[in-house]
Coordinates of C-alpha atoms and ligand atoms in Angstrom, one line a residue:
X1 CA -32.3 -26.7 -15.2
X2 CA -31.8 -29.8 -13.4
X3 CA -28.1 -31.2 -12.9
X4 CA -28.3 -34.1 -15.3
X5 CA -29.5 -31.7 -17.9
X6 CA -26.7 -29.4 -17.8
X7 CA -24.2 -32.3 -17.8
X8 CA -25.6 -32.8 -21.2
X9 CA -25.8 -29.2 -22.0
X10 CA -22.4 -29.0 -21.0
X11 CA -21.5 -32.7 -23.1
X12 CA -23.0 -30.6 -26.2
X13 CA -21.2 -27.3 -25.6
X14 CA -18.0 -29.4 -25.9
X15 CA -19.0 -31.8 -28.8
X16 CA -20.1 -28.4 -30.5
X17 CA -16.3 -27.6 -30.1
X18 CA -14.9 -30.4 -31.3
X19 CA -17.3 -30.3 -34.0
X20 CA -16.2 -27.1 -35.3
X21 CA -12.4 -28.2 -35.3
X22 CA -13.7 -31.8 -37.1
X23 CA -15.7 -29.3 -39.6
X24 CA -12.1 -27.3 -40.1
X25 CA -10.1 -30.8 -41.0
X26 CA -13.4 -32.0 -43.2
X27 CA -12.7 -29.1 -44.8
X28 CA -9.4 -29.5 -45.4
X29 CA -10.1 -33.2 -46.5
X30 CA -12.5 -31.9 -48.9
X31 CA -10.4 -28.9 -50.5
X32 CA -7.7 -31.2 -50.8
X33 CA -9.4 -34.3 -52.7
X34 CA -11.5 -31.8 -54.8
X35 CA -8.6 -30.0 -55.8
X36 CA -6.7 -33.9 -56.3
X37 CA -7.3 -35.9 -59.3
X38 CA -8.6 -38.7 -57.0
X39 CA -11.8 -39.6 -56.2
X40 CA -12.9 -40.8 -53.4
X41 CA -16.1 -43.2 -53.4
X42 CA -17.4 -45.8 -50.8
X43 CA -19.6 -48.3 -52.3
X44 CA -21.4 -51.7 -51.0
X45 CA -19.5 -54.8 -50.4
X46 CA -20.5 -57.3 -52.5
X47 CA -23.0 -57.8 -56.0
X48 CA -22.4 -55.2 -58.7
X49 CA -20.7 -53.0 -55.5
X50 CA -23.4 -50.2 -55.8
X51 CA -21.2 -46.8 -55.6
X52 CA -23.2 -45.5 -51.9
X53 CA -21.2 -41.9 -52.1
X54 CA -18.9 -40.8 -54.9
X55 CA -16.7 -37.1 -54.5
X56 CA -17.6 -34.6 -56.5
X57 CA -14.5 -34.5 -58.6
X58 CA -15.4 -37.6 -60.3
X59 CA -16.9 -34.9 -63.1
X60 CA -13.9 -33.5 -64.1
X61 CA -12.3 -37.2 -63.9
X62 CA -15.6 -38.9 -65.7
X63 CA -18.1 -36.1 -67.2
X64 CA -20.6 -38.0 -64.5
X65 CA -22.5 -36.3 -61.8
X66 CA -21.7 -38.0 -58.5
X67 CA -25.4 -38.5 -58.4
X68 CA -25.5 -40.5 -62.0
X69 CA -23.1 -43.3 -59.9
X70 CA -25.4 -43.6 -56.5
X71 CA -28.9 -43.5 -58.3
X72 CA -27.9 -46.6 -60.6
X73 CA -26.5 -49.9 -58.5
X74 CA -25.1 -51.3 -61.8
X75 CA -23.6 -47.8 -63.1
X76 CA -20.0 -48.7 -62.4
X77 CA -20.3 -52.3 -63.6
X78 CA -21.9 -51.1 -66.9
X79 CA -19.1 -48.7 -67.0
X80 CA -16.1 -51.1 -67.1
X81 CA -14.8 -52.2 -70.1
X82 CA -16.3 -55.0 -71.3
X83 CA -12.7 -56.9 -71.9
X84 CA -11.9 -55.8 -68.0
X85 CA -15.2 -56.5 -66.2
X86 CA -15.2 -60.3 -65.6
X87 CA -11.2 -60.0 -64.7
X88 CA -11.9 -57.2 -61.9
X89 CA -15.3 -58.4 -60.2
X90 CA -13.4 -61.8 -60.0
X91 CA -10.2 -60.0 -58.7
X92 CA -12.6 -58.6 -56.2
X93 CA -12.2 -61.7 -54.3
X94 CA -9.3 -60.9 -52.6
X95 CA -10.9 -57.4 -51.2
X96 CA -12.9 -59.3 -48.8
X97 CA -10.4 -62.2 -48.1
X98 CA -7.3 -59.6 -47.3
X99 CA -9.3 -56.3 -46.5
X100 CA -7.7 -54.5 -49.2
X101 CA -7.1 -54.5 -52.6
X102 CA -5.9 -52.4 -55.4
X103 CA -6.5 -53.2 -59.6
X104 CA -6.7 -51.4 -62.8
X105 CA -9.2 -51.3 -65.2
X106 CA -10.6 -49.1 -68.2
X107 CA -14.1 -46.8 -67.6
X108 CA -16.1 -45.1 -69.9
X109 CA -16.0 -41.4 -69.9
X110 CA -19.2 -39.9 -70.4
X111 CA -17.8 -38.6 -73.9
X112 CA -17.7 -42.3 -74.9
X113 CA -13.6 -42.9 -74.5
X114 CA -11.7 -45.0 -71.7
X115 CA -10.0 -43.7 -69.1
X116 CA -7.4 -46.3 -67.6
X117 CA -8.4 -46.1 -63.7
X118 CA -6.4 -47.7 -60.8
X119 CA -8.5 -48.1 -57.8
X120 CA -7.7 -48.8 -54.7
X121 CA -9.9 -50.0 -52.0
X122 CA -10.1 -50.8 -48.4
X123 CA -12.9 -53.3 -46.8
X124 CA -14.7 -51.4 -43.5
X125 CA -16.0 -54.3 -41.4
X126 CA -18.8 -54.1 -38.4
X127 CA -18.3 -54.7 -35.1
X128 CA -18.8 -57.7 -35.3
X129 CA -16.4 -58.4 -37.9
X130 CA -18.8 -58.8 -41.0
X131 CA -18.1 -56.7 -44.3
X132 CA -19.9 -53.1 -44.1
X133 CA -18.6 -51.0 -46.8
X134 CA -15.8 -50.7 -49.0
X135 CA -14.2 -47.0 -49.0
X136 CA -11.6 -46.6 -52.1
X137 CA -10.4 -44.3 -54.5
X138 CA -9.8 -44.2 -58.2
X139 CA -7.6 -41.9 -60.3
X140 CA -7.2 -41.6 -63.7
X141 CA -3.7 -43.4 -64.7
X142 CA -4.7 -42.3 -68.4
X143 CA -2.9 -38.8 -67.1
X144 CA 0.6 -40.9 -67.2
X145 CA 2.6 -37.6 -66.0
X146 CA 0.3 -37.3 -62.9
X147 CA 0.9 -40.7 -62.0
X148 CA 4.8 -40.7 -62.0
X149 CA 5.5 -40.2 -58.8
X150 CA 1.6 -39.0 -58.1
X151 CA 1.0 -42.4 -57.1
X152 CA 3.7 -42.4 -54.0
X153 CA 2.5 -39.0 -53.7
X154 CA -1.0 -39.2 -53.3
X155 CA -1.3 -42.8 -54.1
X156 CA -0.5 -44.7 -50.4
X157 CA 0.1 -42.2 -48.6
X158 CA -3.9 -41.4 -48.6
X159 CA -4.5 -43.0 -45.9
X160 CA -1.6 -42.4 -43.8
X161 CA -3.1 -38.5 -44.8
X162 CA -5.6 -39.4 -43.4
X163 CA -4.2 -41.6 -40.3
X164 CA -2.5 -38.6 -39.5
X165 CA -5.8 -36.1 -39.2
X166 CA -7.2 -38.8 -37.1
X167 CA -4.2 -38.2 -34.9
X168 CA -4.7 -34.5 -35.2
X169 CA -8.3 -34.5 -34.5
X170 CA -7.8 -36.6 -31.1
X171 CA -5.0 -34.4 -30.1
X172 CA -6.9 -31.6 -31.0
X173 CA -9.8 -32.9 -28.9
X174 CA -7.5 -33.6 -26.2
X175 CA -6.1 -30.1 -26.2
X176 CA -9.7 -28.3 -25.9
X177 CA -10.5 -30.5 -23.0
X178 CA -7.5 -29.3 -21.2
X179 CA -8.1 -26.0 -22.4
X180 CA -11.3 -26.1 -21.4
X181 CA -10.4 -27.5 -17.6
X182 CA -8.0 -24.9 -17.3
X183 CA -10.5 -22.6 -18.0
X184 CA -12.6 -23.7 -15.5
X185 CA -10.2 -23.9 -12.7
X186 CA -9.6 -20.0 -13.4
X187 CA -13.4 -19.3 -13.6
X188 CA -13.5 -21.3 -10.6
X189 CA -10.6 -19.6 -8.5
X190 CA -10.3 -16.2 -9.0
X191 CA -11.7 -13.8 -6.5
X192 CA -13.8 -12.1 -8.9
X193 CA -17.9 -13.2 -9.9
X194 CA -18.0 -14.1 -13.1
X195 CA -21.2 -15.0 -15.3
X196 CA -22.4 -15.5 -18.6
X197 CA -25.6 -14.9 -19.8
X198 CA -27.1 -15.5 -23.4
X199 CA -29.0 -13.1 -25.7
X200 CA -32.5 -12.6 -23.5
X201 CA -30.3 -12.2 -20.5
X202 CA -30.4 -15.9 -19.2
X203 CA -27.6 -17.0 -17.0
X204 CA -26.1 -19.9 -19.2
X205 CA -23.0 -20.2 -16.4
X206 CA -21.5 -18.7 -13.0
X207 CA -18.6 -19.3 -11.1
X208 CA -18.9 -20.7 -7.7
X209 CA -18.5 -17.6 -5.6
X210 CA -21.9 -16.0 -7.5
X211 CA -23.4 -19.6 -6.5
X212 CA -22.7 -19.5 -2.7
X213 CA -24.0 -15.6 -2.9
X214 CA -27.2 -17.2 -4.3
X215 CA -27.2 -20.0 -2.1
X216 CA -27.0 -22.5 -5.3
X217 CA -24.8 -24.8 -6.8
X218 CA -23.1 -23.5 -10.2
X219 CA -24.9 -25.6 -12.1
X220 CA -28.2 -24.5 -11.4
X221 CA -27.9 -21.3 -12.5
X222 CA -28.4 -22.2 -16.4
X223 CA -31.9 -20.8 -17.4
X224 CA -32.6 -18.3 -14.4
X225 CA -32.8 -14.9 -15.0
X226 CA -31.8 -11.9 -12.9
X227 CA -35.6 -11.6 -11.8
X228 CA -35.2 -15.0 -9.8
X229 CA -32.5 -13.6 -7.6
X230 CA -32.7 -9.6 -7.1
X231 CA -35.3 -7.4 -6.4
X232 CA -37.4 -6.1 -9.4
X233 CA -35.4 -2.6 -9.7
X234 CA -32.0 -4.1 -9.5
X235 CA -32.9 -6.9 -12.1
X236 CA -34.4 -4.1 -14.6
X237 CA -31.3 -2.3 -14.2
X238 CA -28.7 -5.1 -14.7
X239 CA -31.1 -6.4 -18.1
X240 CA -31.1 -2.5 -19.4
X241 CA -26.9 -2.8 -19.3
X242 CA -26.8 -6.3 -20.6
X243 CA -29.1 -5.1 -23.4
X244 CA -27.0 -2.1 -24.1
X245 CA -23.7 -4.3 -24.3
X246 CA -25.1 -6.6 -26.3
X247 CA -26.5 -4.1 -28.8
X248 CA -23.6 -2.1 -28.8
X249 CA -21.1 -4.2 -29.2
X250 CA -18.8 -2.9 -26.8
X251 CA -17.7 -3.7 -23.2
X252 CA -18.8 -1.3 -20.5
X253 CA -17.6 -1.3 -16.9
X254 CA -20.2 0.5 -14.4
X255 CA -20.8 0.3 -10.8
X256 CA -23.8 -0.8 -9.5
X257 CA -25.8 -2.4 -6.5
X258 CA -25.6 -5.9 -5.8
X259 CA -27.7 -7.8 -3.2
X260 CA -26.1 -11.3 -1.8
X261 CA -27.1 -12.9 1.1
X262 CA -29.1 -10.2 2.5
X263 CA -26.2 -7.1 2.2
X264 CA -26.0 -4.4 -0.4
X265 CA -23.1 -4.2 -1.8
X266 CA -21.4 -1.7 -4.7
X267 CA -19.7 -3.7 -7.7
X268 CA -17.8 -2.5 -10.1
X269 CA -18.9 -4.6 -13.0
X270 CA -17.5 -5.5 -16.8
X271 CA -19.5 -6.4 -18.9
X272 CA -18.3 -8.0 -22.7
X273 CA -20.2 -9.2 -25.4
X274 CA -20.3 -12.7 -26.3
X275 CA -19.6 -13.5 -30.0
X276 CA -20.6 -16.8 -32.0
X277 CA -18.5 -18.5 -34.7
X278 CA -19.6 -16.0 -37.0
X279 CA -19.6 -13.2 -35.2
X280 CA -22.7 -12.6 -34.0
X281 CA -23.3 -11.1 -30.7
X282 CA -24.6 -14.2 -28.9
X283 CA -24.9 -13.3 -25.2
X284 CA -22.9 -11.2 -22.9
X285 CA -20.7 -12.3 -20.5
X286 CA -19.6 -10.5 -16.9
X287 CA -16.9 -9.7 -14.1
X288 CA -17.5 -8.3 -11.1
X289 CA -15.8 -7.1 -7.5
X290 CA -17.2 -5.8 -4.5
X291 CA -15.9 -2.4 -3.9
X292 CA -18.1 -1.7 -0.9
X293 CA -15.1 -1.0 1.3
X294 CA -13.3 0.7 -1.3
X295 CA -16.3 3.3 -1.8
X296 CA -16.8 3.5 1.9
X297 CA -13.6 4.3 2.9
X298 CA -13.5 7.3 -0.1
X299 CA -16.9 8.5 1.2
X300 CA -15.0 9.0 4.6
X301 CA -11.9 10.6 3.3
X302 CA -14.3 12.9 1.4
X303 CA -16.2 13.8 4.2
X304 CA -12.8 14.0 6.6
X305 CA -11.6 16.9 4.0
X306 CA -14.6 18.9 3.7
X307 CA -14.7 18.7 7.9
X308 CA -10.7 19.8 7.9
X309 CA -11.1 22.6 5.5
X310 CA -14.1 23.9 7.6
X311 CA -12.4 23.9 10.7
X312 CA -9.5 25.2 9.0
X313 CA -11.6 28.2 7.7
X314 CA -12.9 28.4 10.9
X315 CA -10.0 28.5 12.5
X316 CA -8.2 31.4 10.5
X317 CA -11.7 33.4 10.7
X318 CA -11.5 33.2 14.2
X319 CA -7.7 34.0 14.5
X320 CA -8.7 37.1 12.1
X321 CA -11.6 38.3 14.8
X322 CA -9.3 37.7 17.9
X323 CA -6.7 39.6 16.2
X324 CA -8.9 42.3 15.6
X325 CA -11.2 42.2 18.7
X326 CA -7.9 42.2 21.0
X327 CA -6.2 44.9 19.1
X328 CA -9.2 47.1 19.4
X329 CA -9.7 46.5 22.8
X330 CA -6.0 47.0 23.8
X331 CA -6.2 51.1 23.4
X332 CA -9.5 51.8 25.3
X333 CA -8.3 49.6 28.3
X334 CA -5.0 51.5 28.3
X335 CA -7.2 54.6 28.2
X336 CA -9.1 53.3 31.3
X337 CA -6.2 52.2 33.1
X338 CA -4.6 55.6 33.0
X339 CA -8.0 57.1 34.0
X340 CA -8.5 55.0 36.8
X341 CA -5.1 56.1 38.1
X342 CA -5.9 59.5 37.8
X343 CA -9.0 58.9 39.9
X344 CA -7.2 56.7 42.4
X345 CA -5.0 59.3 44.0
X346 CA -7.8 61.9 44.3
X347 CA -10.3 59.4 46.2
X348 CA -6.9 58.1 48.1
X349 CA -6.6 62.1 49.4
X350 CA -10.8 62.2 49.9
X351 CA -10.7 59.1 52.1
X352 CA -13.7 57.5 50.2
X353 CA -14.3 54.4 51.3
X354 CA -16.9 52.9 48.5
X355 CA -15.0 54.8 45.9
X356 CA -12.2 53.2 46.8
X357 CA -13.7 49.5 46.5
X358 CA -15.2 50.5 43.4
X359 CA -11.7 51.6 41.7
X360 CA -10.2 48.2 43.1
X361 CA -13.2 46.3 41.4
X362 CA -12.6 48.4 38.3
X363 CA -8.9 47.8 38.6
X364 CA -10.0 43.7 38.5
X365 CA -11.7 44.1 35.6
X366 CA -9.0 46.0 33.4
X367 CA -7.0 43.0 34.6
X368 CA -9.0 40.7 33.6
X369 CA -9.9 42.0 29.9
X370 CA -5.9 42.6 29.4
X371 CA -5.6 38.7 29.9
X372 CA -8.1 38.4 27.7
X373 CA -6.9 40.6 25.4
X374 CA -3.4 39.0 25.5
X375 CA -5.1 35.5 24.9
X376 CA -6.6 37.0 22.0
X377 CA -3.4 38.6 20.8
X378 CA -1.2 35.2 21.4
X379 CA -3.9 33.3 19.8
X380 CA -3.6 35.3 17.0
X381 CA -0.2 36.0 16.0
X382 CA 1.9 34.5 14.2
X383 CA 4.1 32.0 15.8
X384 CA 8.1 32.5 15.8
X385 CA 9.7 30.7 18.1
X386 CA 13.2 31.6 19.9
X387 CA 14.7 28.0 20.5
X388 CA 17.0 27.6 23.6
X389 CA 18.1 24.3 25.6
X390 CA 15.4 24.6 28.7
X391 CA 15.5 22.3 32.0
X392 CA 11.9 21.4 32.1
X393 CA 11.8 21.3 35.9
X394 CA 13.0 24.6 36.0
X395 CA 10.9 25.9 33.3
X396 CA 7.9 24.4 35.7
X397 CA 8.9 26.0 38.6
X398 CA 9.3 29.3 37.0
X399 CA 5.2 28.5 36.3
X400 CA 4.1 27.8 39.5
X401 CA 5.9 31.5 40.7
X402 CA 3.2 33.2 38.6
X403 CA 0.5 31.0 40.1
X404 CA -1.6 30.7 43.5
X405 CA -2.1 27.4 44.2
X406 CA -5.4 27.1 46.8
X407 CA -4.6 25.5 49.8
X408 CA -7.1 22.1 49.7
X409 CA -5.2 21.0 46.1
X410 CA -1.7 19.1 46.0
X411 CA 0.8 19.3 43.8
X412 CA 3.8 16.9 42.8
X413 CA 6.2 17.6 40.1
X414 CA 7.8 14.0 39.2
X415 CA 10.1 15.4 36.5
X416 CA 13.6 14.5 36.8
X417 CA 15.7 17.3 37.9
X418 CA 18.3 16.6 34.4
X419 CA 15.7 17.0 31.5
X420 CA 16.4 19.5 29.3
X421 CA 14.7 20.3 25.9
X422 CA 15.5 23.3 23.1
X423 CA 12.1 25.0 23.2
X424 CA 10.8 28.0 23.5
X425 CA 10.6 28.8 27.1
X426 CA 8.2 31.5 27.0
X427 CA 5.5 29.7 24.7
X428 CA 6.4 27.0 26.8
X429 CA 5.5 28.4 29.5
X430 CA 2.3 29.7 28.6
X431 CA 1.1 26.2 27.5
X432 CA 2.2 25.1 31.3
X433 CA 0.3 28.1 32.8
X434 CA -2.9 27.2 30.6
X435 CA -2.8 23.6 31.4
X436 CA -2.0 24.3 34.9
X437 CA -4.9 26.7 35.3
X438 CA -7.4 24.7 33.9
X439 CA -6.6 21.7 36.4
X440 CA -7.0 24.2 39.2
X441 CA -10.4 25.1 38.0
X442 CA -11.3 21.1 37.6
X443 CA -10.7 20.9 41.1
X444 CA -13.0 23.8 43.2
X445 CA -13.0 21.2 45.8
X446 CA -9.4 20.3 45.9
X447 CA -7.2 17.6 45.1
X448 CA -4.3 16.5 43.5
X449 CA -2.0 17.6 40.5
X450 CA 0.5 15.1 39.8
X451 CA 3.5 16.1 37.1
X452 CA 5.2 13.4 35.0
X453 CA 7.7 14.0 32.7
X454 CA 9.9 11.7 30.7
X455 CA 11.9 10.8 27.9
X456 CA 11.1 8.6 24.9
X457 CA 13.4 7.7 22.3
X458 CA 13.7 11.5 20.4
X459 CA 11.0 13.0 22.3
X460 CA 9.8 14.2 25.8
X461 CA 6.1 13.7 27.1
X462 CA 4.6 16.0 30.1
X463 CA 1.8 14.6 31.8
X464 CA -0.8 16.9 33.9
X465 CA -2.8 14.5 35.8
X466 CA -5.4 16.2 38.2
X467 CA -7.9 14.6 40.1
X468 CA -11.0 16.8 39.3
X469 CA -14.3 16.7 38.2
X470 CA -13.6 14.9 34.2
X471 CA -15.1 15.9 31.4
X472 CA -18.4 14.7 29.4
X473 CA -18.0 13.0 26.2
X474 CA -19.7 16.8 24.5
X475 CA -17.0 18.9 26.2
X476 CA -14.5 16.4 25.3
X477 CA -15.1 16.6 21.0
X478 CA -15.1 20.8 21.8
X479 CA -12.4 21.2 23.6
X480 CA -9.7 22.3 21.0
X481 CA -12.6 24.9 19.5
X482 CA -11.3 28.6 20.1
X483 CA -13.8 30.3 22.3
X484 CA -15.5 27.1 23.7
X485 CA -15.9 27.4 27.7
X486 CA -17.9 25.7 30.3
X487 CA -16.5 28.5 33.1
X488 CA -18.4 31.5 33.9
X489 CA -15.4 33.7 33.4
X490 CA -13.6 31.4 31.0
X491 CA -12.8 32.7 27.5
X492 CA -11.7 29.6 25.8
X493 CA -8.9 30.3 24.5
X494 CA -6.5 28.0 26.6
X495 CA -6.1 24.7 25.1
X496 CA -6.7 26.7 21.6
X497 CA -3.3 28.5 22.3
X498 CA -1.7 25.4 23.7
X499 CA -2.3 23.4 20.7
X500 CA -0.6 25.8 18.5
X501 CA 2.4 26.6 20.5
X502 CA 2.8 22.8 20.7
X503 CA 2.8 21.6 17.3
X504 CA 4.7 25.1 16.5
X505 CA 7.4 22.7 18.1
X506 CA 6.3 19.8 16.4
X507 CA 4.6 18.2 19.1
X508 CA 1.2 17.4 20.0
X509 CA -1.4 17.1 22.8
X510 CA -3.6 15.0 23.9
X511 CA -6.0 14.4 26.5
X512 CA -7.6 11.4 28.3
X513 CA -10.6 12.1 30.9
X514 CA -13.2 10.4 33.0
X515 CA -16.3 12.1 34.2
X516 CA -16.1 12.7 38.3
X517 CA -12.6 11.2 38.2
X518 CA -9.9 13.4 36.3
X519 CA -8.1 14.6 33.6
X520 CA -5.0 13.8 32.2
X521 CA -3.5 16.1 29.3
X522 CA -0.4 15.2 28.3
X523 CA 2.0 17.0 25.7
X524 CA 4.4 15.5 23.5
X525 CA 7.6 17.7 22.3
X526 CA 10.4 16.5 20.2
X527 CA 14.1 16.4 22.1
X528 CA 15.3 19.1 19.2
X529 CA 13.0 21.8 17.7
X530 CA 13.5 23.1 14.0
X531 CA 12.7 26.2 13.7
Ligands
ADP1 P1 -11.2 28.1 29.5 O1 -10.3 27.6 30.5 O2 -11.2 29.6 29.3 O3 -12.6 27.6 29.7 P2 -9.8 26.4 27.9 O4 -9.6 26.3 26.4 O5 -8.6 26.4 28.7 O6 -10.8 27.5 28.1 O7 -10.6 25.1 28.3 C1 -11.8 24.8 27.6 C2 -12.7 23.9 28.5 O8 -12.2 22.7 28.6 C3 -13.0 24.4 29.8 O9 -14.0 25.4 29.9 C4 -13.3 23.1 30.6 O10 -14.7 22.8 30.3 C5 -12.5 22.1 29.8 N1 -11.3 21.7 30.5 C6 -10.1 22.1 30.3 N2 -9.2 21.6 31.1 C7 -9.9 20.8 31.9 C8 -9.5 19.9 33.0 N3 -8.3 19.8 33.5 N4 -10.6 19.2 33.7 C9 -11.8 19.4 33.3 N5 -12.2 20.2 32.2 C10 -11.3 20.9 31.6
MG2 MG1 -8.2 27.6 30.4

């Protein structure tokens, strides 16, 4: 619809308004002068004052039909008494001179008596001053009782009545105007789309923020349909809701697609029926809020839960199997341990050379499967830690003991000599040893391991910066996966066991690496440990 139409359309949605608060006072006009004995009439200005409208209580005043005065020009004339006609048209006179007039007079009833009328009337003029219409009304003064006091009461006082609706009307009017631009400035500013649509699912109105998503003014929405602004499916859908609103009866909120400027979005949408004067389901009007983020951002929690419980299902299967594996393993290793003894001290007395290299290589082995099987053990028990105050530096040197450092790599430990935390030493340790270890294998070619410890606030951070070969982006997402190794020999196990004996304390670890350039891990650990 073009602009100019809608300012009319929109002109005749407001006079439709006001027209249906002018209908309520014409009502209550009407109710009260048929239920009044006065009569209202307008009637023609001058000759025999042809009655042009007469109420419709002038039957039970008269016995007339309105219609008997308005078909017959001379009707009222011929109805005056004959003693009183000459007296009142002359006295008529004075209605055109002053504007206004009032006189009495007898009428015939239609059963043939006379009623004693007084009847006042009022002069309407044109614009340009010349007599239009008189508008008066008569009542029946033959009722004496009605007329004591009846006259001030309804008398006068009938056109102040109805000075006083005029009033109302305009204030009225006024009121829905503001009501209306009130309206508007909510439709207008809330951050919600808002739209109404008629019966067939036109758009009669939108708010501006559906406008700029259709890259239209507000106003030239009136008459489109869905089909002029979404694709096919999505405009089906939307008409299939509207319909079933509409039919219903009842509001629905859904959420559906929504297209704008290109984008999908999700909306969550309400949708209420519009109702008429009477009642009748007249169109459907609708609310609407992108949710897009909202719906995202639950999608991603959703799928963030489901990944934590299966790696927390993981994890306890695989804390079951290294429990098991380890504790199996533990007996026939012992078994082999004592056999290789055994066998040791008789090669030792045969002076067999080869034997003898193929016990120590045996001997290597055990070793190495009982770390393994330790590792396995440690991974999989449970944790209870045996708090003491521990001087970190100490703690670290006590580390290095166990260790052989290779010659080509360099090691500085930049922890200050007074930090002490309450830990568990031993777990500690092991988490040292690990993270130690693993540096040592980053750097086959040497390099440097730098230590840094310090104190934040309530907690202590221990930096093990090495200067190896990094890690890829791949090996960086596994690392914390029990039994994930890029070493030949390696069990992966390390930073498994290190994770847990660190946030056993509360703490955490973290790691930062660049391919070819280093790694730094670096645990966190809380000043004070609760058990
Ligand atoms: P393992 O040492 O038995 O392989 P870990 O759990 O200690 O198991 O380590 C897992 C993997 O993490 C290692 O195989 C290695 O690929 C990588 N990694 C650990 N520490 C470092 C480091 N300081 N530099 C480079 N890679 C490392
Ligand atoms: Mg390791």
């Amino acid at each position: 619809m073009a602009p100019a139409q809608l300012v009319e359309a929109e002109q005749i949605q407001k006079t439709l308004r006001i027209e249906v608060e002018l209908r309520a006072v014409r009502d209550g006009l009407e109710f009260l002068f048929a239920s009044s004995p006065i009569v209202i009439y307008t009637c023609k200005p001058y000759g025999d004052y042809a009655a042009t409208f007469v109420g419709q209580n002038v039957t039970s005043q008269l016995g007339y039909a309105p219609e008997e005065f308005t078909k017959d020009s001379k009707f009222w004339v011929n109805h005056l008494h004959p003693e009183d006609r000459q007296r009142v048209l002359d006295s008529l006179s004075s209605l055109i001179n002053k504007g206004h007039h009032f006189t009495e007079y007898r009428l015939q009833h239609k059963d043939g008596t006379y009623r004693r009328i007084k009847d006042e009337m009022k002069l309407i003029r044109d614009g340009s001053g010349n007599p239009l219409e008189v508008i008066g009304y008569r009542i029946d003064d033959t009722r004496r009782e009605l007329m004591d006091g009846g006259r001030r009461k309804y008398g006068l006082s009938v056109w102040k009545r109805a000075e006083h609706l005029e009033d109302a009307v305009e204030y009225r009017t006024r009121q829905l105007i503001e009501s209306e631009a009130r309206y508007r400035t909510l439709f207008e500013n809330i951050p919600e789309r808002i739209f109404t649509k008629d019966r067939k699912s036109s758009y009669v109105s939108c708010n501006d923020h559906i406008a700029r998503d259709l890259n239209i003014s507000p106003d030239q929405i009136c008459g489109k349909t869905d089909y002029d602004f979404y694709p096919r499916e999505l405009a089906d859908s939307y008409r299939a809701v509207d319909k079933r609103v509409m039919s219903s009866g009842k509001a629905e909120e859904i959420e559906e697609k929504y297209v704008a400027c290109g984008h999908e979005f999700i909306v969550d949408t309400i949708r209420t029926p519009l109702r008429d004067s009477g009642g009748n389901v007249s169109g459907v009007l609708g609310i609407f809020r992108d949710i897009t983020e909202r719906k995202k951002m639950e999608a991603r929690l959703a799928a963030e839960e489901m990944k934590q419980r299966l790696l927390k299902a993981e994890l306890e299967a695989t804390e079951q199997l290294a429990g098991m594996v380890g504790h199996d393993l533990r007996n026939p290793l012992q078994a082999i341990v004592g056999a290789v003894g055994v066998l040791k001290r008789d090669l030792v007395i045969r002076r067999d050379e080869k034997a003898k290299k193929m016990i120590h290589l045996i001997e290597n082995s055990v070793e190495y499967s009982d770390k393994i099987v330790y590792d396995l053990l440690d991974y999989s028990r449970e944790l209870q830690l045996e708090l003491t105050n521990t001087n970190v530096k100490s703690l670290l040197k006590d580390t290095f003991a166990l260790l052989k450092i290779p010659d080509n790599i360099n090691v500085a430990d930049l922890t200050p000599n007074e930090l002490v935390i309450n830990i568990d030493p031993a777990r500690i340790k092991r988490v040292f040893l690990n993270l130690i270890r693993n540096a040592i294998d980053a750097m086959p070619n040497g390099g440097k391991l730098t230590i840094t410890s310090q104190k934040l606030d309530e907690k202590v951070t221990i930096g093990f910066v090495d200067t190896g070969i990094g890690m890829t982006k791949e090996v960086l997402g596994r690392l914390w996966t029990p039994l994930f190794t890029t070493k030949a020999k390696g069990v992966g196990l390390g930073l498994p066991i290190c994770k847990r004996m660190v946030e056993a304390h509360g703490g955490q670890v973290t790691v930062a690496s660049t391919l070819g350039e280093g790694t730094t891990f670096t645990i966190t650990l809380p000043l004070k440990t609760t058990n």
